[in-house]
Amino acid sequence: MSNIISLSANQLVRSSLRLALANAGYSTMIDAESLEQTLQILTENHIDLIIIDFTPCDEIALHAVESLRSKNWEGGIIVISDKRDDLFSHRCKNAGAQGIIGKSDGMVMLPLAMRAALQGYTLFPQHNNCTGAPVALNSHSGNIVISQRERQVLKYLAQGKNNTEIGGILDISHKTVSTFKRKLLTKLDIHSTAELAAFAREHKMD
């Protein structure tokens, strides 16, 4: 069982995170409302992952990531932010975060981001990826690549279309669409169509 800290100055945010994680099967969570409290918890407990949400004060979240890495803490860090731009994502990645997810998709994307971080992967949105090139989740052990056809399926899932509708648009059978969905679920370690759709929105595939 992974030990997780939810770091936020907002008690409602911490409560929402606790509920979302409990629904995803994570029951071991410690609340922290400041970086100082987090550092104290780290001295007393083995922690695998820290989820940081200081929206709308995202610079505080970035500072927390930088401070944790400066202390040589090597666990996973996920940032929840309402900033949807490449610059902030890049800064979080450079500071040492394993992923950043949008506030609007946070509760759906959070389990996916957590699994990625706990398995050694990174998950960052590619806001300006309009070329049709594959999207990859990067880790020290390799890439999980999403093909062009898989991108198309994700795009229409994010738009709320069902298998039959997607098949008609792409001129493939609904069974083939189901096959692509199963591959994506396995490849991305996602467990529902809702998470697939959220992944697509987060990576601007819609």
PDB file of N, CA and C in Angstrom, residues 102-180:
ATOM      1  N   GLY A 102      -4.662  19.109 -14.903  1.00  0.00           N
ATOM      2  CA  GLY A 102      -5.509  20.283 -14.839  1.00  0.00           C
ATOM      3  C   GLY A 102      -6.542  20.182 -13.733  1.00  0.00           C
ATOM      4  N   LYS A 103      -6.858  21.321 -13.150  1.00  0.00           N
ATOM      5  CA  LYS A 103      -7.840  21.358 -12.066  1.00  0.00           C
ATOM      6  C   LYS A 103      -9.185  20.817 -12.527  1.00  0.00           C
ATOM      7  N   SER A 104      -9.583  21.132 -13.761  1.00  0.00           N
ATOM      8  CA  SER A 104     -10.902  20.720 -14.246  1.00  0.00           C
ATOM      9  C   SER A 104     -11.019  19.208 -14.411  1.00  0.00           C
ATOM     10  N   ASP A 105      -9.898  18.544 -14.701  1.00  0.00           N
ATOM     11  CA  ASP A 105      -9.906  17.089 -14.888  1.00  0.00           C
ATOM     12  C   ASP A 105      -9.266  16.353 -13.722  1.00  0.00           C
ATOM     13  N   GLY A 106      -8.941  17.097 -12.659  1.00  0.00           N
ATOM     14  CA  GLY A 106      -8.117  16.552 -11.593  1.00  0.00           C
ATOM     15  C   GLY A 106      -8.597  15.258 -10.984  1.00  0.00           C
ATOM     16  N   MET A 107      -9.889  15.182 -10.603  1.00  0.00           N
ATOM     17  CA  MET A 107     -10.363  14.016  -9.887  1.00  0.00           C
ATOM     18  C   MET A 107     -10.458  12.788 -10.783  1.00  0.00           C
ATOM     19  N   VAL A 108     -10.598  13.000 -12.097  1.00  0.00           N
ATOM     20  CA  VAL A 108     -10.629  11.872 -13.028  1.00  0.00           C
ATOM     21  C   VAL A 108      -9.216  11.460 -13.412  1.00  0.00           C
ATOM     22  N   MET A 109      -8.369  12.445 -13.668  1.00  0.00           N
ATOM     23  CA  MET A 109      -7.001  12.168 -14.104  1.00  0.00           C
ATOM     24  C   MET A 109      -6.095  11.731 -12.962  1.00  0.00           C
ATOM     25  N   LEU A 110      -6.467  12.081 -11.726  1.00  0.00           N
ATOM     26  CA  LEU A 110      -5.573  11.837 -10.596  1.00  0.00           C
ATOM     27  C   LEU A 110      -5.144  10.382 -10.454  1.00  0.00           C
ATOM     28  N   PRO A 111      -6.054   9.402 -10.493  1.00  0.00           N
ATOM     29  CA  PRO A 111      -5.597   8.006 -10.366  1.00  0.00           C
ATOM     30  C   PRO A 111      -4.596   7.610 -11.444  1.00  0.00           C
ATOM     31  N   LEU A 112      -4.816   8.077 -12.669  1.00  0.00           N
ATOM     32  CA  LEU A 112      -3.884   7.781 -13.761  1.00  0.00           C
ATOM     33  C   LEU A 112      -2.517   8.389 -13.485  1.00  0.00           C
ATOM     34  N   ALA A 113      -2.501   9.661 -13.080  1.00  0.00           N
ATOM     35  CA  ALA A 113      -1.232  10.333 -12.792  1.00  0.00           C
ATOM     36  C   ALA A 113      -0.508   9.666 -11.631  1.00  0.00           C
ATOM     37  N   MET A 114      -1.263   9.248 -10.629  1.00  0.00           N
ATOM     38  CA  MET A 114      -0.653   8.583  -9.478  1.00  0.00           C
ATOM     39  C   MET A 114      -0.011   7.263  -9.878  1.00  0.00           C
ATOM     40  N   ARG A 115      -0.741   6.463 -10.651  1.00  0.00           N
ATOM     41  CA  ARG A 115      -0.174   5.182 -11.082  1.00  0.00           C
ATOM     42  C   ARG A 115       1.084   5.401 -11.909  1.00  0.00           C
ATOM     43  N   ALA A 116       1.056   6.415 -12.773  1.00  0.00           N
ATOM     44  CA  ALA A 116       2.238   6.710 -13.585  1.00  0.00           C
ATOM     45  C   ALA A 116       3.422   7.061 -12.696  1.00  0.00           C
ATOM     46  N   ALA A 117       3.212   7.959 -11.733  1.00  0.00           N
ATOM     47  CA  ALA A 117       4.303   8.399 -10.863  1.00  0.00           C
ATOM     48  C   ALA A 117       4.833   7.256 -10.007  1.00  0.00           C
ATOM     49  N   LEU A 118       3.942   6.450  -9.455  1.00  0.00           N
ATOM     50  CA  LEU A 118       4.361   5.355  -8.584  1.00  0.00           C
ATOM     51  C   LEU A 118       5.101   4.259  -9.344  1.00  0.00           C
ATOM     52  N   GLN A 119       4.878   4.182 -10.664  1.00  0.00           N
ATOM     53  CA  GLN A 119       5.559   3.189 -11.490  1.00  0.00           C
ATOM     54  C   GLN A 119       6.797   3.761 -12.185  1.00  0.00           C
ATOM     55  N   GLY A 120       7.146   5.013 -11.867  1.00  0.00           N
ATOM     56  CA  GLY A 120       8.357   5.602 -12.424  1.00  0.00           C
ATOM     57  C   GLY A 120       8.169   6.366 -13.707  1.00  0.00           C
ATOM     58  N   TYR A 121       6.914   6.628 -14.094  1.00  0.00           N
ATOM     59  CA  TYR A 121       6.644   7.370 -15.320  1.00  0.00           C
ATOM     60  C   TYR A 121       6.341   8.830 -15.015  1.00  0.00           C
ATOM     61  N   THR A 122       6.348   9.640 -16.075  1.00  0.00           N
ATOM     62  CA  THR A 122       5.918  11.024 -15.952  1.00  0.00           C
ATOM     63  C   THR A 122       4.689  11.242 -16.822  1.00  0.00           C
ATOM     64  N   LEU A 123       3.846  12.160 -16.400  1.00  0.00           N
ATOM     65  CA  LEU A 123       2.623  12.457 -17.142  1.00  0.00           C
ATOM     66  C   LEU A 123       2.431  13.965 -17.208  1.00  0.00           C
ATOM     67  N   PHE A 124       2.687  14.522 -18.384  1.00  0.00           N
ATOM     68  CA  PHE A 124       2.541  15.960 -18.588  1.00  0.00           C
ATOM     69  C   PHE A 124       1.701  16.216 -19.832  1.00  0.00           C
ATOM     70  N   PRO A 125       0.790  17.201 -19.784  1.00  0.00           N
ATOM     71  CA  PRO A 125      -0.004  17.531 -20.974  1.00  0.00           C
ATOM     72  C   PRO A 125       0.861  18.125 -22.064  1.00  0.00           C
ATOM     73  N   GLN A 126       0.524  17.828 -23.305  1.00  0.00           N
ATOM     74  CA  GLN A 126       1.231  18.387 -24.455  1.00  0.00           C
ATOM     75  C   GLN A 126       0.274  19.344 -25.148  1.00  0.00           C
ATOM     76  N   HIS A 127       0.182  20.559 -24.607  1.00  0.00           N
ATOM     77  CA  HIS A 127      -0.848  21.501 -25.039  1.00  0.00           C
ATOM     78  C   HIS A 127      -0.712  21.908 -26.493  1.00  0.00           C
ATOM     79  N   ASN A 128       0.484  21.950 -26.999  1.00  0.00           N
ATOM     80  CA  ASN A 128       0.687  22.452 -28.357  1.00  0.00           C
ATOM     81  C   ASN A 128       0.942  21.351 -29.367  1.00  0.00           C
ATOM     82  N   ASN A 129       0.616  20.122 -29.001  1.00  0.00           N
ATOM     83  CA  ASN A 129       0.864  19.008 -29.913  1.00  0.00           C
ATOM     84  C   ASN A 129      -0.272  18.915 -30.922  1.00  0.00           C
ATOM     85  N   CYS A 130      -0.132  19.568 -32.069  1.00  0.00           N
ATOM     86  CA  CYS A 130      -1.173  19.569 -33.095  1.00  0.00           C
ATOM     87  C   CYS A 130      -0.688  18.898 -34.374  1.00  0.00           C
ATOM     88  N   THR A 131       0.410  18.201 -34.310  1.00  0.00           N
ATOM     89  CA  THR A 131       1.035  17.663 -35.511  1.00  0.00           C
ATOM     90  C   THR A 131       0.548  16.265 -35.848  1.00  0.00           C
ATOM     91  N   GLY A 132      -0.131  15.611 -34.911  1.00  0.00           N
ATOM     92  CA  GLY A 132      -0.544  14.230 -35.143  1.00  0.00           C
ATOM     93  C   GLY A 132       0.531  13.234 -34.763  1.00  0.00           C
ATOM     94  N   ALA A 133       1.647  13.710 -34.209  1.00  0.00           N
ATOM     95  CA  ALA A 133       2.720  12.811 -33.793  1.00  0.00           C
ATOM     96  C   ALA A 133       2.280  12.024 -32.569  1.00  0.00           C
ATOM     97  N   PRO A 134       2.868  10.845 -32.350  1.00  0.00           N
ATOM     98  CA  PRO A 134       2.495  10.055 -31.190  1.00  0.00           C
ATOM     99  C   PRO A 134       2.782  10.788 -29.890  1.00  0.00           C
ATOM    100  N   VAL A 135       1.971  10.498 -28.875  1.00  0.00           N
ATOM    101  CA  VAL A 135       2.192  11.017 -27.532  1.00  0.00           C
ATOM    102  C   VAL A 135       2.846   9.920 -26.716  1.00  0.00           C
ATOM    103  N   ALA A 136       3.820  10.267 -25.871  1.00  0.00           N
ATOM    104  CA  ALA A 136       4.510   9.248 -25.084  1.00  0.00           C
ATOM    105  C   ALA A 136       4.526   9.630 -23.620  1.00  0.00           C
ATOM    106  N   LEU A 137       4.360   8.621 -22.763  1.00  0.00           N
ATOM    107  CA  LEU A 137       4.638   8.768 -21.349  1.00  0.00           C
ATOM    108  C   LEU A 137       6.061   8.276 -21.150  1.00  0.00           C
ATOM    109  N   ASN A 138       6.930   9.140 -20.667  1.00  0.00           N
ATOM    110  CA  ASN A 138       8.351   8.818 -20.608  1.00  0.00           C
ATOM    111  C   ASN A 138       8.759   8.312 -19.233  1.00  0.00           C
ATOM    112  N   SER A 139       9.663   7.347 -19.224  1.00  0.00           N
ATOM    113  CA  SER A 139      10.269   6.882 -17.984  1.00  0.00           C
ATOM    114  C   SER A 139      11.703   6.502 -18.271  1.00  0.00           C
ATOM    115  N   HIS A 140      12.437   6.206 -17.209  1.00  0.00           N
ATOM    116  CA  HIS A 140      13.827   5.803 -17.391  1.00  0.00           C
ATOM    117  C   HIS A 140      13.926   4.482 -18.145  1.00  0.00           C
ATOM    118  N   SER A 141      12.824   3.717 -18.169  1.00  0.00           N
ATOM    119  CA  SER A 141      12.866   2.395 -18.802  1.00  0.00           C
ATOM    120  C   SER A 141      12.281   2.385 -20.205  1.00  0.00           C
ATOM    121  N   GLY A 142      11.792   3.510 -20.681  1.00  0.00           N
ATOM    122  CA  GLY A 142      11.263   3.538 -22.035  1.00  0.00           C
ATOM    123  C   GLY A 142      10.026   4.393 -22.166  1.00  0.00           C
ATOM    124  N   ASN A 143       9.368   4.296 -23.322  1.00  0.00           N
ATOM    125  CA  ASN A 143       8.198   5.101 -23.620  1.00  0.00           C
ATOM    126  C   ASN A 143       6.969   4.235 -23.847  1.00  0.00           C
ATOM    127  N   ILE A 144       5.818   4.770 -23.454  1.00  0.00           N
ATOM    128  CA  ILE A 144       4.548   4.191 -23.849  1.00  0.00           C
ATOM    129  C   ILE A 144       4.008   5.100 -24.935  1.00  0.00           C
ATOM    130  N   VAL A 145       3.957   4.616 -26.158  1.00  0.00           N
ATOM    131  CA  VAL A 145       3.609   5.458 -27.299  1.00  0.00           C
ATOM    132  C   VAL A 145       2.156   5.235 -27.704  1.00  0.00           C
ATOM    133  N   ILE A 146       1.461   6.329 -27.938  1.00  0.00           N
ATOM    134  CA  ILE A 146       0.086   6.279 -28.433  1.00  0.00           C
ATOM    135  C   ILE A 146       0.121   6.546 -29.924  1.00  0.00           C
ATOM    136  N   SER A 147      -0.361   5.604 -30.718  1.00  0.00           N
ATOM    137  CA  SER A 147      -0.297   5.727 -32.171  1.00  0.00           C
ATOM    138  C   SER A 147      -1.291   6.762 -32.689  1.00  0.00           C
ATOM    139  N   GLN A 148      -1.142   7.086 -33.974  1.00  0.00           N
ATOM    140  CA  GLN A 148      -2.048   8.042 -34.606  1.00  0.00           C
ATOM    141  C   GLN A 148      -3.500   7.557 -34.549  1.00  0.00           C
ATOM    142  N   ARG A 149      -3.747   6.279 -34.834  1.00  0.00           N
ATOM    143  CA  ARG A 149      -5.109   5.744 -34.793  1.00  0.00           C
ATOM    144  C   ARG A 149      -5.653   5.782 -33.363  1.00  0.00           C
ATOM    145  N   GLU A 150      -4.803   5.455 -32.397  1.00  0.00           N
ATOM    146  CA  GLU A 150      -5.235   5.514 -31.002  1.00  0.00           C
ATOM    147  C   GLU A 150      -5.564   6.950 -30.598  1.00  0.00           C
ATOM    148  N   ARG A 151      -4.796   7.895 -31.124  1.00  0.00           N
ATOM    149  CA  ARG A 151      -5.091   9.313 -30.874  1.00  0.00           C
ATOM    150  C   ARG A 151      -6.478   9.671 -31.409  1.00  0.00           C
ATOM    151  N   GLN A 152      -6.805   9.151 -32.589  1.00  0.00           N
ATOM    152  CA  GLN A 152      -8.105   9.456 -33.181  1.00  0.00           C
ATOM    153  C   GLN A 152      -9.244   8.888 -32.336  1.00  0.00           C
ATOM    154  N   VAL A 153      -9.070   7.658 -31.867  1.00  0.00           N
ATOM    155  CA  VAL A 153     -10.084   7.050 -31.009  1.00  0.00           C
ATOM    156  C   VAL A 153     -10.238   7.862 -29.724  1.00  0.00           C
ATOM    157  N   LEU A 154      -9.120   8.252 -29.120  1.00  0.00           N
ATOM    158  CA  LEU A 154      -9.168   9.062 -27.904  1.00  0.00           C
ATOM    159  C   LEU A 154      -9.885  10.384 -28.144  1.00  0.00           C
ATOM    160  N   LYS A 155      -9.604  10.989 -29.284  1.00  0.00           N
ATOM    161  CA  LYS A 155     -10.221  12.277 -29.621  1.00  0.00           C
ATOM    162  C   LYS A 155     -11.742  12.180 -29.590  1.00  0.00           C
ATOM    163  N   TYR A 156     -12.278  11.148 -30.220  1.00  0.00           N
ATOM    164  CA  TYR A 156     -13.732  11.034 -30.301  1.00  0.00           C
ATOM    165  C   TYR A 156     -14.342  10.536 -28.994  1.00  0.00           C
ATOM    166  N   LEU A 157     -13.583   9.769 -28.219  1.00  0.00           N
ATOM    167  CA  LEU A 157     -14.049   9.403 -26.882  1.00  0.00           C
ATOM    168  C   LEU A 157     -14.198  10.650 -26.023  1.00  0.00           C
ATOM    169  N   ALA A 158     -13.222  11.566 -26.133  1.00  0.00           N
ATOM    170  CA  ALA A 158     -13.265  12.811 -25.363  1.00  0.00           C
ATOM    171  C   ALA A 158     -14.463  13.666 -25.754  1.00  0.00           C
ATOM    172  N   GLN A 159     -14.932  13.494 -26.986  1.00  0.00           N
ATOM    173  CA  GLN A 159     -16.098  14.246 -27.458  1.00  0.00           C
ATOM    174  C   GLN A 159     -17.415  13.560 -27.097  1.00  0.00           C
ATOM    175  N   GLY A 160     -17.318  12.418 -26.401  1.00  0.00           N
ATOM    176  CA  GLY A 160     -18.512  11.733 -25.929  1.00  0.00           C
ATOM    177  C   GLY A 160     -19.142  10.775 -26.920  1.00  0.00           C
ATOM    178  N   LYS A 161     -18.423  10.433 -27.976  1.00  0.00           N
ATOM    179  CA  LYS A 161     -18.981   9.539 -28.994  1.00  0.00           C
ATOM    180  C   LYS A 161     -18.827   8.080 -28.567  1.00  0.00           C
ATOM    181  N   ASN A 162     -19.782   7.244 -28.971  1.00  0.00           N
ATOM    182  CA  ASN A 162     -19.711   5.823 -28.635  1.00  0.00           C
ATOM    183  C   ASN A 162     -18.953   5.051 -29.712  1.00  0.00           C
ATOM    184  N   ASN A 163     -18.796   3.743 -29.485  1.00  0.00           N
ATOM    185  CA  ASN A 163     -17.997   2.927 -30.402  1.00  0.00           C
ATOM    186  C   ASN A 163     -18.548   2.933 -31.828  1.00  0.00           C
ATOM    187  N   THR A 164     -19.864   2.847 -31.944  1.00  0.00           N
ATOM    188  CA  THR A 164     -20.477   2.816 -33.279  1.00  0.00           C
ATOM    189  C   THR A 164     -20.248   4.131 -34.021  1.00  0.00           C
ATOM    190  N   GLU A 165     -20.397   5.244 -33.304  1.00  0.00           N
ATOM    191  CA  GLU A 165     -20.187   6.554 -33.922  1.00  0.00           C
ATOM    192  C   GLU A 165     -18.737   6.735 -34.348  1.00  0.00           C
ATOM    193  N   ILE A 166     -17.815   6.311 -33.480  1.00  0.00           N
ATOM    194  CA  ILE A 166     -16.390   6.427 -33.806  1.00  0.00           C
ATOM    195  C   ILE A 166     -16.057   5.558 -35.014  1.00  0.00           C
ATOM    196  N   GLY A 167     -16.596   4.346 -35.026  1.00  0.00           N
ATOM    197  CA  GLY A 167     -16.356   3.450 -36.154  1.00  0.00           C
ATOM    198  C   GLY A 167     -16.835   4.040 -37.467  1.00  0.00           C
ATOM    199  N   GLY A 168     -17.999   4.701 -37.436  1.00  0.00           N
ATOM    200  CA  GLY A 168     -18.516   5.323 -38.646  1.00  0.00           C
ATOM    201  C   GLY A 168     -17.637   6.450 -39.143  1.00  0.00           C
ATOM    202  N   ILE A 169     -17.116   7.250 -38.219  1.00  0.00           N
ATOM    203  CA  ILE A 169     -16.255   8.374 -38.594  1.00  0.00           C
ATOM    204  C   ILE A 169     -14.938   7.884 -39.179  1.00  0.00           C
ATOM    205  N   LEU A 170     -14.363   6.853 -38.546  1.00  0.00           N
ATOM    206  CA  LEU A 170     -13.045   6.357 -38.957  1.00  0.00           C
ATOM    207  C   LEU A 170     -13.134   5.250 -40.007  1.00  0.00           C
ATOM    208  N   ASP A 171     -14.358   4.862 -40.359  1.00  0.00           N
ATOM    209  CA  ASP A 171     -14.585   3.807 -41.350  1.00  0.00           C
ATOM    210  C   ASP A 171     -13.978   2.482 -40.896  1.00  0.00           C
ATOM    211  N   ILE A 172     -14.197   2.159 -39.633  1.00  0.00           N
ATOM    212  CA  ILE A 172     -13.791   0.873 -39.078  1.00  0.00           C
ATOM    213  C   ILE A 172     -14.976   0.323 -38.290  1.00  0.00           C
ATOM    214  N   SER A 173     -14.944  -0.961 -37.956  1.00  0.00           N
ATOM    215  CA  SER A 173     -16.067  -1.556 -37.235  1.00  0.00           C
ATOM    216  C   SER A 173     -16.040  -1.143 -35.766  1.00  0.00           C
ATOM    217  N   HIS A 174     -17.204  -1.232 -35.112  1.00  0.00           N
ATOM    218  CA  HIS A 174     -17.253  -0.904 -33.681  1.00  0.00           C
ATOM    219  C   HIS A 174     -16.426  -1.894 -32.873  1.00  0.00           C
ATOM    220  N   LYS A 175     -16.266  -3.129 -33.394  1.00  0.00           N
ATOM    221  CA  LYS A 175     -15.414  -4.107 -32.709  1.00  0.00           C
ATOM    222  C   LYS A 175     -13.949  -3.682 -32.760  1.00  0.00           C
ATOM    223  N   THR A 176     -13.548  -3.097 -33.874  1.00  0.00           N
ATOM    224  CA  THR A 176     -12.173  -2.599 -33.986  1.00  0.00           C
ATOM    225  C   THR A 176     -11.953  -1.437 -33.028  1.00  0.00           C
ATOM    226  N   VAL A 177     -12.960  -0.581 -32.895  1.00  0.00           N
ATOM    227  CA  VAL A 177     -12.873   0.516 -31.922  1.00  0.00           C
ATOM    228  C   VAL A 177     -12.706  -0.049 -30.515  1.00  0.00           C
ATOM    229  N   SER A 178     -13.472  -1.094 -30.196  1.00  0.00           N
ATOM    230  CA  SER A 178     -13.356  -1.738 -28.885  1.00  0.00           C
ATOM    231  C   SER A 178     -11.954  -2.286 -28.664  1.00  0.00           C
ATOM    232  N   THR A 179     -11.366  -2.840 -29.720  1.00  0.00           N
ATOM    233  CA  THR A 179     -10.001  -3.364 -29.620  1.00  0.00           C
ATOM    234  C   THR A 179      -9.016  -2.250 -29.303  1.00  0.00           C
ATOM    235  N   PHE A 180      -9.156  -1.115 -29.993  1.00  0.00           N
ATOM    236  CA  PHE A 180      -8.283   0.025 -29.709  1.00  0.00           C
ATOM    237  C   PHE A 180      -8.460   0.496 -28.270  1.00  0.00           C
TER     238      PHE A 180
END
